Amino acid sequence: MEFLADFGLFFAKAITLVIAVLILVAGVIALSSKQKKGPSGHIDVKNLTDEFKELVKDVKSVILDKEALKKETKAEKQKEKEEKQAKKAQAKSEQQTTGEAERQKRVYVLDFDGDIKASAVDSLREEITAVLSMAEPIDEVVIRLESAGGMVHSYGLAASQLARIKERGIPLTIAVDKVAASGGYMMACIADKIIAAPFAILGSIGVVAQVPNFHRLLKKNDIDVEVLTAGEYKRTLTMFGENTQKGRQKFLEDLEDTHVLFKEFVTEHRSVINMEEIGTGEVWFGRRAKDKQLIDEIKTSDEYILEQVHQSDVFHVSYELKKTLPEKLGLAANVAIDRLLLKWWDQINQTRFFH
């Protein structure tokens, strides 16, 4: 009995401690949520040119023997010294001639990994704003783009963000290593130059929409759903009500109009393509896409960036989001699920997708 009494006391203390910790954590989360929101992230810039040079040095330090490495290092330092002197003399000559020295070209590398809602556009807009604060027409922006498309309005906004670069007269290159189809290609066609890996997927200039309908199942179980609208076409197709042929026809008209707008947009920004041939919703691998003039060159993003490293100052720009307190405490999964459930209706009810 004494053992059971001691064990019960220990168990009660343990439960009390756990409850106290949970209350404390909940209080901290509640307090943090009430605090004023500061900046949600920050811009991170990495010098890819310097990183590449360090990579080469690391490889040489392992492969070459001490004597060869010493000679190689000495030769590199001499070469760097001569290049600096040549650049300094050139800058001085240009300044005397034009009154202003021309600096070396800068290449800004950004990444866009698109989901169905083009969620990465939130970071992309910050990155582009940061780049435009420094970039000039002698520079270049390279976007490593990966997306199979998604919501029309979301990818329309993403494409508009890229258009900001073109409007400033700064050369824009899109590099596709895996896929830039549908809404992804809508973004890509903005570029001055599109490069893609040999088996990257491109095209899919089409529109698709699907709406599940449970009306017959509900009717079978004697469940009525009232869909009340003000406006003849406020709801053309619904998930639970009875859909009409008139509603289907209007929905198809809207799809067709969206497809027309999509084709017009691509033609406007990439006039070399034959829209009658490629505006069918089909996709092509990189080599075939080049034949269709959907891209300009077969090349991976790694190849292209490495070329630029040898002749330009190359920087990788990314917008890093700050972790919220729930995320730091490992509660991010629950938050994500809640948000997903709240937006479920918006994603599946009468939403048109590039496809």
XYZ file of N, CA and C in Angstrom, residues 107-230:
372
model
N 25.464 39.369 -62.465
C 24.383 38.431 -62.777
C 23.722 38.036 -61.463
N 22.413 38.242 -61.390
C 21.646 37.915 -60.182
C 20.831 36.643 -60.446
N 21.065 35.632 -59.637
C 20.393 34.344 -59.804
C 19.291 34.205 -58.760
N 18.059 33.930 -59.224
C 16.905 33.732 -58.345
C 16.298 32.365 -58.618
N 15.606 31.807 -57.650
C 14.944 30.511 -57.814
C 13.438 30.662 -57.644
N 12.688 29.965 -58.506
C 11.238 29.916 -58.354
C 10.799 28.465 -58.469
N 10.309 27.906 -57.372
C 9.811 26.535 -57.342
C 8.304 26.616 -57.122
N 7.545 26.490 -58.203
C 6.116 26.781 -58.145
C 5.240 25.606 -57.770
N 4.263 25.856 -56.909
C 3.230 24.870 -56.603
C 1.940 25.293 -57.303
N 0.837 24.646 -56.996
C -0.408 24.921 -57.702
C -0.909 26.348 -57.484
N -0.551 26.956 -56.349
C -0.976 28.332 -56.047
C 0.124 29.355 -56.307
N 1.251 28.912 -56.870
C 2.393 29.805 -57.096
C 2.767 30.538 -55.817
N 2.799 29.804 -54.715
C 3.064 30.411 -53.405
C 4.417 31.108 -53.346
N 5.363 30.643 -54.161
C 6.709 31.224 -54.150
C 6.737 32.662 -54.650
N 5.623 33.144 -55.199
C 5.585 34.522 -55.681
C 5.772 35.516 -54.538
N 5.396 35.131 -53.321
C 5.579 36.022 -52.170
C 7.051 36.324 -51.939
N 7.897 35.317 -52.093
C 9.339 35.525 -51.957
C 9.912 36.170 -53.215
N 9.386 35.764 -54.387
C 9.900 36.289 -55.650
C 9.759 37.796 -55.736
N 8.632 38.334 -55.276
C 8.416 39.782 -55.372
C 9.442 40.532 -54.520
N 9.794 39.980 -53.352
C 10.799 40.615 -52.493
C 12.176 40.537 -53.131
N 12.489 39.396 -53.722
C 13.796 39.218 -54.354
C 13.965 40.155 -55.538
N 12.912 40.273 -56.359
C 12.982 41.159 -57.520
C 13.106 42.616 -57.086
N 12.375 42.997 -56.051
C 12.486 44.364 -55.534
C 13.913 44.651 -55.082
N 14.524 43.684 -54.404
C 15.905 43.857 -53.942
C 16.871 43.981 -55.115
N 16.705 43.131 -56.117
C 17.586 43.156 -57.282
C 17.439 44.467 -58.053
N 16.197 44.919 -58.232
C 15.965 46.148 -58.997
C 16.513 47.386 -58.301
N 16.769 47.275 -57.005
C 17.357 48.411 -56.289
C 18.824 48.607 -56.660
N 19.440 47.588 -57.272
C 20.858 47.657 -57.616
C 21.133 47.438 -59.102
N 20.344 46.605 -59.757
C 20.638 46.188 -61.136
C 20.496 47.328 -62.139
N 21.317 47.246 -63.186
C 21.295 48.202 -64.282
C 21.233 47.432 -65.596
N 20.962 48.117 -66.707
C 20.836 47.423 -68.001
C 22.058 46.610 -68.416
N 23.244 46.902 -67.876
C 24.426 46.108 -68.242
C 24.435 44.766 -67.505
N 23.561 44.608 -66.504
C 23.507 43.382 -65.705
C 22.539 42.373 -66.327
N 22.297 41.300 -65.613
C 21.385 40.249 -66.086
C 20.755 39.561 -64.883
N 19.499 39.151 -65.051
C 18.803 38.362 -64.027
C 18.534 36.979 -64.596
N 18.907 35.958 -63.853
C 18.669 34.570 -64.257
C 17.699 33.945 -63.255
N 16.580 33.430 -63.756
C 15.593 32.759 -62.901
C 15.661 31.260 -63.169
N 15.988 30.478 -62.140
C 15.913 29.024 -62.273
C 14.471 28.628 -61.943
N 13.717 28.313 -62.980
C 12.271 28.131 -62.866
C 11.879 26.658 -62.921
N 11.084 26.244 -61.946
C 10.517 24.897 -61.946
C 9.037 25.000 -61.587
N 8.160 24.664 -62.520
C 6.730 24.697 -62.231
C 5.943 23.979 -63.312
N 4.981 23.195 -62.857
C 4.075 22.515 -63.790
C 2.765 23.278 -63.937
N 2.690 24.493 -63.369
C 1.501 25.319 -63.521
C 0.568 25.256 -62.328
N -0.563 25.919 -62.461
C -1.521 25.979 -61.364
C -2.607 27.002 -61.637
N -3.009 27.722 -60.594
C -4.124 28.668 -60.697
C -3.795 29.827 -61.643
N -4.777 30.196 -62.441
C -4.588 31.229 -63.454
C -4.157 32.556 -62.839
N -4.914 33.035 -61.860
C -4.626 34.356 -61.301
C -3.288 34.362 -60.556
N -2.912 33.244 -59.957
C -1.650 33.181 -59.204
C -0.458 33.265 -60.149
N -0.516 32.516 -61.239
C 0.596 32.555 -62.190
C 0.586 33.826 -63.030
N -0.576 34.436 -63.156
C -0.625 35.743 -63.801
C 0.158 36.767 -62.996
N 0.021 36.707 -61.671
C 0.777 37.615 -60.801
C 2.266 37.309 -60.865
N 2.619 36.026 -60.878
C 4.028 35.646 -60.945
C 4.666 36.160 -62.234
N 3.952 36.039 -63.353
C 4.463 36.546 -64.626
C 4.618 38.063 -64.587
N 3.694 38.731 -63.912
C 3.767 40.193 -63.793
C 4.995 40.633 -63.001
N 5.387 39.820 -62.030
C 6.600 40.134 -61.265
C 7.834 40.091 -62.167
N 7.887 39.111 -63.056
C 9.020 39.016 -63.991
C 9.005 40.177 -64.984
N 7.802 40.623 -65.336
C 7.682 41.746 -66.278
C 8.317 43.009 -65.702
N 8.380 43.128 -64.386
C 9.021 44.297 -63.759
C 10.488 44.391 -64.165
N 11.136 43.242 -64.318
C 12.547 43.219 -64.715
C 12.690 43.726 -66.142
N 11.816 43.235 -67.032
C 11.875 43.656 -68.436
C 11.592 45.151 -68.580
N 10.652 45.654 -67.794
C 10.283 47.068 -67.879
C 11.451 47.981 -67.508
N 12.374 47.488 -66.709
C 13.552 48.275 -66.332
C 14.690 48.127 -67.334
N 14.449 47.357 -68.391
C 15.463 47.194 -69.438
C 16.611 46.281 -69.047
N 16.385 45.415 -68.075
C 17.436 44.501 -67.615
C 17.225 43.138 -68.272
N 18.238 42.587 -68.936
C 18.104 41.282 -69.607
C 17.657 40.196 -68.634
N 16.689 39.382 -69.067
C 16.146 38.320 -68.230
C 16.305 36.975 -68.937
N 16.915 36.036 -68.234
C 17.091 34.680 -68.750
C 16.360 33.703 -67.834
N 15.571 32.817 -68.426
C 14.886 31.770 -67.669
C 15.593 30.444 -67.946
N 15.972 29.732 -66.886
C 16.614 28.430 -67.022
C 15.682 27.354 -66.463
N 15.378 26.355 -67.290
C 14.465 25.279 -66.896
C 15.230 23.961 -66.902
N 15.383 23.357 -65.738
C 16.086 22.082 -65.646
C 15.127 20.890 -65.669
N 13.908 21.080 -65.184
C 12.954 19.963 -65.122
C 11.654 20.256 -65.853
N 10.941 21.285 -65.414
C 9.633 21.539 -66.031
C 9.244 23.009 -65.922
N 8.732 23.544 -67.012
C 8.101 24.874 -67.027
C 6.931 24.742 -67.995
N 5.849 24.216 -67.479
C 4.686 23.943 -68.317
C 3.489 24.731 -67.827
N 2.558 24.983 -68.742
C 1.333 25.679 -68.381
C 1.657 27.046 -67.773
N 1.227 27.292 -66.517
C 1.539 28.570 -65.881
C 3.032 28.802 -65.770
N 3.794 27.717 -65.649
C 5.253 27.837 -65.613
C 5.787 28.386 -66.918
N 5.208 27.938 -68.049
C 5.672 28.478 -69.329
C 5.169 29.900 -69.533
N 4.028 30.224 -68.954
C 3.538 31.599 -69.020
C 4.569 32.554 -68.409
N 5.200 32.117 -67.311
C 6.253 32.915 -66.708
C 7.483 32.931 -67.610
N 7.862 31.759 -68.134
C 9.092 31.638 -68.916
C 9.077 32.494 -70.177
N 7.906 32.616 -70.816
C 7.843 33.329 -72.093
C 8.138 34.821 -71.955
N 8.143 35.323 -70.733
C 8.476 36.739 -70.501
C 9.946 37.013 -70.835
N 10.794 35.994 -70.701
C 12.246 36.164 -70.763
C 12.749 36.594 -72.136
N 13.919 37.238 -72.128
C 14.622 37.542 -73.373
C 15.210 36.270 -73.959
N 15.574 35.329 -73.053
C 16.183 34.074 -73.487
C 15.724 32.951 -72.570
N 15.322 31.817 -73.174
C 14.919 30.642 -72.404
C 15.881 29.509 -72.723
N 16.498 28.942 -71.685
C 17.346 27.768 -71.871
C 16.717 26.618 -71.096
N 16.960 25.401 -71.548
C 16.354 24.248 -70.887
C 17.234 23.025 -71.051
N 17.153 22.126 -70.086
C 17.868 20.856 -70.148
C 17.259 20.003 -71.263
N 18.015 19.037 -71.793
C 17.535 18.246 -72.933
C 16.188 17.571 -72.721
N 15.902 17.144 -71.483
C 14.644 16.446 -71.232
C 13.712 17.220 -70.297
N 13.910 18.512 -70.210
C 12.969 19.352 -69.462
C 11.634 19.380 -70.199
N 10.540 19.516 -69.454
C 9.199 19.516 -70.038
C 8.699 20.954 -70.191
N 8.261 21.308 -71.398
C 7.790 22.667 -71.675
C 6.515 22.638 -72.512
N 5.782 23.736 -72.450
C 4.557 23.866 -73.240
C 3.312 23.805 -72.393
N 2.390 22.915 -72.755
C 1.107 22.760 -72.070
C 0.329 24.065 -72.032
N 0.211 24.695 -73.195
C -0.535 25.954 -73.280
C -2.020 25.610 -73.426
N -2.643 25.393 -72.293
C -4.049 25.019 -72.250
C -4.618 25.328 -70.880
N -5.913 25.106 -70.702
C -6.592 25.409 -69.442
C -7.499 24.237 -69.086
N -7.554 23.911 -67.801
C -8.405 22.815 -67.355
C -9.103 23.199 -66.060
N -10.294 22.657 -65.839
C -11.006 22.859 -64.574
C -11.822 21.614 -64.286
N -11.871 21.239 -63.038
C -12.712 20.099 -62.669
C -13.416 20.384 -61.341
N -14.698 20.055 -61.308
C -15.512 20.309 -60.122
C -16.271 19.034 -59.776
N -15.981 18.403 -58.652
C -16.755 17.223 -58.266
C -18.193 17.631 -57.922
N -19.139 16.766 -58.251
C -20.542 17.067 -57.954
C -21.179 15.894 -57.208
N -21.731 16.200 -56.031
C -22.304 15.159 -55.170
C -23.842 15.190 -55.166
N -24.436 15.862 -56.153
C -25.880 16.070 -56.121
C -26.662 14.751 -56.105
N -26.306 13.814 -56.989
C -27.065 12.561 -57.063
C -26.917 11.734 -55.785
N -25.717 11.777 -55.180
C -25.511 11.056 -53.922
C -26.364 11.659 -52.813
N -26.412 12.977 -52.749
C -27.225 13.646 -51.731
C -28.721 13.395 -51.956
N -29.116 13.443 -53.232
C -30.520 13.214 -53.554
C -30.947 11.791 -53.188
N -30.038 10.838 -53.418
C -30.318 9.444 -53.077
C -30.550 9.274 -51.589
N -29.919 10.105 -50.795
C -30.056 10.032 -49.338
C -31.004 11.095 -48.800
N -31.842 11.646 -49.681
C -32.867 12.627 -49.297
C -32.277 13.856 -48.603
N -31.157 14.330 -49.143
C -30.515 15.543 -48.612
C -30.621 16.633 -49.665
N -31.241 17.746 -49.296
C -31.373 18.882 -50.202
C -30.297 19.924 -49.899
N -29.753 20.515 -50.970
C -28.787 21.606 -50.833
C -29.315 22.795 -51.617
N -29.515 23.905 -50.943
C -30.007 25.118 -51.589
C -28.819 25.996 -51.991
N -28.715 26.299 -53.279
C -27.679 27.203 -53.776
C -28.358 28.494 -54.191
N -28.216 29.537 -53.411
C -28.882 30.814 -53.654
C -27.877 31.814 -54.218
N -28.195 32.432 -55.331
C -27.284 33.389 -55.956
C -28.044 34.637 -56.395
N -27.324 35.724 -56.517
C -27.856 36.951 -57.097
C -26.968 37.267 -58.293
